[in-house]
XYZ file of C-alpha atoms in Angstrom:
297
model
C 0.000 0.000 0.000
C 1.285 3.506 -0.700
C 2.110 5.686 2.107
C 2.824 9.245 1.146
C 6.231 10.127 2.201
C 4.892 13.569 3.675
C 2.716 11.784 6.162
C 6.402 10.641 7.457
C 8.149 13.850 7.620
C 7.747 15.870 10.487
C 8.036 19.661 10.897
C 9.669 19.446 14.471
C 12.418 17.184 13.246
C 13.084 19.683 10.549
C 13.522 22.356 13.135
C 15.710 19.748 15.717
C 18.230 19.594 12.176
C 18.298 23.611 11.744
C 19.132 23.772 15.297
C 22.142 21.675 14.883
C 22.879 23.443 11.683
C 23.050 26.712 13.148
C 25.653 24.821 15.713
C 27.975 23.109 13.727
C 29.600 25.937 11.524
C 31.326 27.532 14.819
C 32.443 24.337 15.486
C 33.863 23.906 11.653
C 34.962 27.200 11.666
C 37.113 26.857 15.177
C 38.527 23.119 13.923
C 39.766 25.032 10.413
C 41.101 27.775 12.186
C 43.476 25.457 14.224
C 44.893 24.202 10.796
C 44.166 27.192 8.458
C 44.717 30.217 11.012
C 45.713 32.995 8.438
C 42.242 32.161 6.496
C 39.863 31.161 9.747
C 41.219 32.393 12.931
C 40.374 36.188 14.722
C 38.017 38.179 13.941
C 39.673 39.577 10.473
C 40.063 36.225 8.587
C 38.687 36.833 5.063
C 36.901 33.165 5.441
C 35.569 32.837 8.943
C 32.275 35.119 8.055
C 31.911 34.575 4.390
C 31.848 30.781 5.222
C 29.592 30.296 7.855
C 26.552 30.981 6.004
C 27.436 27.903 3.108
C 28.374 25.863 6.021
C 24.844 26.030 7.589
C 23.112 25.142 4.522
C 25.728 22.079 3.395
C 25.282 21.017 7.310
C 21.028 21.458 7.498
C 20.912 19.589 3.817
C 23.409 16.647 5.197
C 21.200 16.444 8.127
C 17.617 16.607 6.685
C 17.979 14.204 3.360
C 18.416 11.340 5.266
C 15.274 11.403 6.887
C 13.825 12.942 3.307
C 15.529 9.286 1.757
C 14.153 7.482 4.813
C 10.542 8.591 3.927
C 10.604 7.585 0.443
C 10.755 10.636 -1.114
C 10.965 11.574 -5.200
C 13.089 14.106 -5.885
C 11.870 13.868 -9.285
C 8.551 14.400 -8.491
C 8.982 17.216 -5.917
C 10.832 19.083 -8.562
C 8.528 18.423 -11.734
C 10.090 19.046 -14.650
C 12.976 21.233 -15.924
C 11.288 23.733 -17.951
C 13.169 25.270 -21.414
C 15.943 28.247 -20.593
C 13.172 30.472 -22.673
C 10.705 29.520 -20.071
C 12.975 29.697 -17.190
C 14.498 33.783 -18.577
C 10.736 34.269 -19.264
C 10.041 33.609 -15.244
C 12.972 35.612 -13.894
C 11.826 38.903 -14.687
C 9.412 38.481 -12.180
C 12.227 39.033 -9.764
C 12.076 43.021 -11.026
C 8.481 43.643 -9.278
C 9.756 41.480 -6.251
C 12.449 43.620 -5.888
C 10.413 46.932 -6.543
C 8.275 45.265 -3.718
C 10.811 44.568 -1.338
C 12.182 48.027 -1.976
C 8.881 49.757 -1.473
C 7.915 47.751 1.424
C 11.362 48.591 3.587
C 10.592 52.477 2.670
C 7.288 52.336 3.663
C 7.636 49.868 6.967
C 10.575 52.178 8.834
C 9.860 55.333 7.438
C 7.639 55.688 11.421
C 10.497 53.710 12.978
C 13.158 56.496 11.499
C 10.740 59.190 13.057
C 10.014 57.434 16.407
C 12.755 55.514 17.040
C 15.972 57.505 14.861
C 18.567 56.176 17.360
C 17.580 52.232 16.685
C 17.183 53.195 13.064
C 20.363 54.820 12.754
C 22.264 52.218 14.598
C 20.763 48.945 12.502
C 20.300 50.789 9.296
C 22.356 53.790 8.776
C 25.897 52.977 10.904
C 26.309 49.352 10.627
C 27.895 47.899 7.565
C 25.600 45.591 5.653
C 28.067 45.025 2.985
C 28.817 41.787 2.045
C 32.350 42.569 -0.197
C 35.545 42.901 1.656
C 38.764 44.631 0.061
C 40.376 44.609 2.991
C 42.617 42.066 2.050
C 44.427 40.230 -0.431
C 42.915 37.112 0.562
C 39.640 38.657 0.048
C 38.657 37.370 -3.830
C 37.795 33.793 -2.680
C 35.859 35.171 0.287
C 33.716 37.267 -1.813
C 32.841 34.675 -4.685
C 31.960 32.349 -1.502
C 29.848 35.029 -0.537
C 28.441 35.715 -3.796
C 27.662 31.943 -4.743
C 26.001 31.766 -1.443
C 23.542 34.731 -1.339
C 23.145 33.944 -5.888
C 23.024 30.279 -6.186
C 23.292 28.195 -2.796
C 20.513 30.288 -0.342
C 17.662 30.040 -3.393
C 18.412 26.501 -4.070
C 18.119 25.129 -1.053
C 15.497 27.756 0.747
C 12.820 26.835 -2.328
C 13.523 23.211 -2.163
C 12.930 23.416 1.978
C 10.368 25.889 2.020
C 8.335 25.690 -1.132
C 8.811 22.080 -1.616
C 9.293 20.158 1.487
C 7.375 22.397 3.970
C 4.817 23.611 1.805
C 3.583 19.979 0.930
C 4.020 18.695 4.492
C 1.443 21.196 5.941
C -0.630 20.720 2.477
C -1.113 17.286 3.557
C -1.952 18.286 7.161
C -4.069 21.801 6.953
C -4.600 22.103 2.995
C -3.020 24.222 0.310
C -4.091 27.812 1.467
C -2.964 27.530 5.218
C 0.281 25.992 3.765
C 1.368 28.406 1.553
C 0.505 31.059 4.788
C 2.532 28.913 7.084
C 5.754 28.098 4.915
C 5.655 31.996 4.117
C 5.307 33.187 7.743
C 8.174 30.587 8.594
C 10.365 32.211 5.527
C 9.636 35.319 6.770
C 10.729 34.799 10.461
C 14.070 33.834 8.913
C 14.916 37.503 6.597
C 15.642 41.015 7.692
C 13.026 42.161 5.197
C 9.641 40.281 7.265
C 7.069 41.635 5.059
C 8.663 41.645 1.923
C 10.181 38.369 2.571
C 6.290 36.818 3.280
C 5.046 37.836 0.412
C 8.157 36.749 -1.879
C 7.085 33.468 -0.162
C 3.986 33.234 -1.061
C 4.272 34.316 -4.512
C 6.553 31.483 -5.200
C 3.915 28.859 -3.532
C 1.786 30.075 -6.390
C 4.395 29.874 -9.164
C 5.252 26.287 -7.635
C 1.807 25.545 -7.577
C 0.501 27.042 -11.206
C 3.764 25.535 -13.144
C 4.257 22.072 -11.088
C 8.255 22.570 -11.769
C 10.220 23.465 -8.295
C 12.748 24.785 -11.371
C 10.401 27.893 -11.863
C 10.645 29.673 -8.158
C 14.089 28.725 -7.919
C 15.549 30.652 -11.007
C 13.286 33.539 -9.578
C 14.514 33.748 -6.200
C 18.035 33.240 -7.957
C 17.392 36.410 -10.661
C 15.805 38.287 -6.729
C 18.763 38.049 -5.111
C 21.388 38.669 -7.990
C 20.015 42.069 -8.437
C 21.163 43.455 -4.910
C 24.153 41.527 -5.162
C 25.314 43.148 -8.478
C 24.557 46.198 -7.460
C 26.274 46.174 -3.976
C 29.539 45.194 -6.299
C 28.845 48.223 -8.900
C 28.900 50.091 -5.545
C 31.797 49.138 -3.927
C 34.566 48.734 -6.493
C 33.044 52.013 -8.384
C 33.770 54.459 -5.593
C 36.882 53.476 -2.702
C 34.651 55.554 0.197
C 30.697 55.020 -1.210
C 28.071 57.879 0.182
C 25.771 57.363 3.083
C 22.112 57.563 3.163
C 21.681 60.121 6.630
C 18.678 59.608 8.524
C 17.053 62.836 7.533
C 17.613 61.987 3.880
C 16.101 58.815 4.718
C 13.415 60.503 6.187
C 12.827 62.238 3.070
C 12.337 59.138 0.940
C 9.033 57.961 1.621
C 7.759 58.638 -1.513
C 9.813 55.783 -3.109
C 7.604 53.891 -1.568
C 4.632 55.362 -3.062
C 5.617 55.051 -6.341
C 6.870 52.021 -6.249
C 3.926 50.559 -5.269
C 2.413 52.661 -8.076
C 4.754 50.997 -10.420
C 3.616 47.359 -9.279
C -0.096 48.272 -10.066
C 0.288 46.323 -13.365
C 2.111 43.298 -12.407
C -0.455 42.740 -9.496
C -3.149 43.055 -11.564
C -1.595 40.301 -14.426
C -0.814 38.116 -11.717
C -3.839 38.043 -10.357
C -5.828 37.102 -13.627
C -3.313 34.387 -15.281
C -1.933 33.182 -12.034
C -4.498 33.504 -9.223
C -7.339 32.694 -10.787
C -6.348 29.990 -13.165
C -4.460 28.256 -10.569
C -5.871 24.733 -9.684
C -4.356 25.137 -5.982
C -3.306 21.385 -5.722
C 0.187 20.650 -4.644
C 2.719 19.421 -7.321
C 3.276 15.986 -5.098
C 0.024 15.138 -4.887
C -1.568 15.668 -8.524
C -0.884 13.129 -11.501
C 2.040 13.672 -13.736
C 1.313 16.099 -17.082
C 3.120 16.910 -19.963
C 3.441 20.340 -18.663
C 1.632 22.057 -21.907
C -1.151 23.583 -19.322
C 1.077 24.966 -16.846
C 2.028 28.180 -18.284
């Protein structure tokens, strides 16, 4: 009798993995630094940061797809089809509204907390150094293309094959489609500096998972999403030695970025809505018969 391998997978255990995840990059980090201390040990390695982050994901996938091969799962199935490279460019121009989103959504959300709070704001936003590129050293190339291939190719990979295809069919099978795509978006969102813009990345995924049945679709997306920021912070940083500062009164003057950028999204909402929303059949890829794909546009 077949027993659907997402009756056998359990959320908790999931979270009992991350948990160790989290853990065992310090530990990698302070075992390489005994052997490697000019890349790994003090504070101003080029490595010790820019790996941590890779390490996490290679330890949380190494922990997780046992259990995942234990249950009987089908990779094959989870991830539907590979779609053309037309289809899959087609798809990653949806990461321009996403960003416009995101972008809107971070003006919008602390433009109060910059008024009623400026000394948090201008401690977490303004003063500390978000940068991911170091030129501090001459060590620093392989730490930035680790940091690069993380935030571009690893992170996406792996966060829409865990969120949008593992946890999203778990709590399909347990609550239905709806509450799951709520509940693996909330859960994404916990996890990014950006909450709100973060949830509803998540959720339009689900829906691109769900309307195309390929896995393939959301994760050249999310890829295109965060390559944008990421080529831009290099422009940045290699085009001007000492880049300019956004104050918090010129901050404060922004709002209206948000405004129109939500403006600007009018369009794409509205197209999403009608060939994506409505014509969706809201059953999870897993659990729906195998097409030809024709349909799933």
């Amino acid at each position: 009798m077949y027993i659907n391998p997402f009756e056998k997978i359990r959320f908790r255990a999931l979270v009992g993995y991350a948990i160790l995840a989290f853990i065992a990059p310090g530990f990698t980090v302070v075992i390489l630094g005994a052997f490697l201390p000019a890349w790994f040990k003090g504070k101003s390695a080029p490595l010790r940061g820019s790996v941590i982050l890779p390490l996490l994901y290679v330890f949380f996938c190494l922990f997780t797809f046992g259990m995942l091969g234990r249950a009987g799962l089908s990779y094959r199935q989870l991830c539907g089809e590979f779609p053309t490279w037309r289809r899959l460019g087609l798809y990653s121009l949806w990461a321009f509204p996403q960003v416009i989103f995101s972008l809107s959504t971070f003006f919008l959300l602390y433009f109060p907390i910059a008024f009623f709070m400026p000394e948090f704001f201008q401690e977490r936003f303004i003063e500390s150094d978000h940068s991911t590129i170091s030129l501090s050293s001459d060590k620093h190339v392989l730490a930035n293309l680790l940091v690069f291939l993380t935030a571009v190719f690893i992170a996406p990979v792996v966060e829409e094959f865990f969120f949008r295809g593992i946890l999203l069919t778990r709590w399909a099978v347990k609550w239905g489609v709806l509450r799951s795509i709520f509940a693996s978006s909330l859960v994404f969102a916990i996890l990014h500096l950006d909450p709100i813009g973060a949830f509803c990345f998540g959720c339009v995924m689900a829906v691109f998972y769900i309307r195309t049945k390929s896995l393939f679709i959301p994760m050249v997306i999310h890829i295109a999403n965060n390559s944008i920021p990421s080529i831009m912070d290099w422009f940045e940083i290699l085009s001007d030695a000492s880049p300019s500062e956004t104050t918090l009164e010129e901050f404060q003057e922004l709002w209206w970025i948000g405004l129109i950028g939500f403006t600007i999204l009018i369009p794409f909402v509205i197209y999403f809505w009608k060939h994506y929303i409505r014509k969706t059949d809201w059953q999870v890829p897993y659990l729906t018969e195998p097409s030809n794909g024709k349909n799933n546009q």
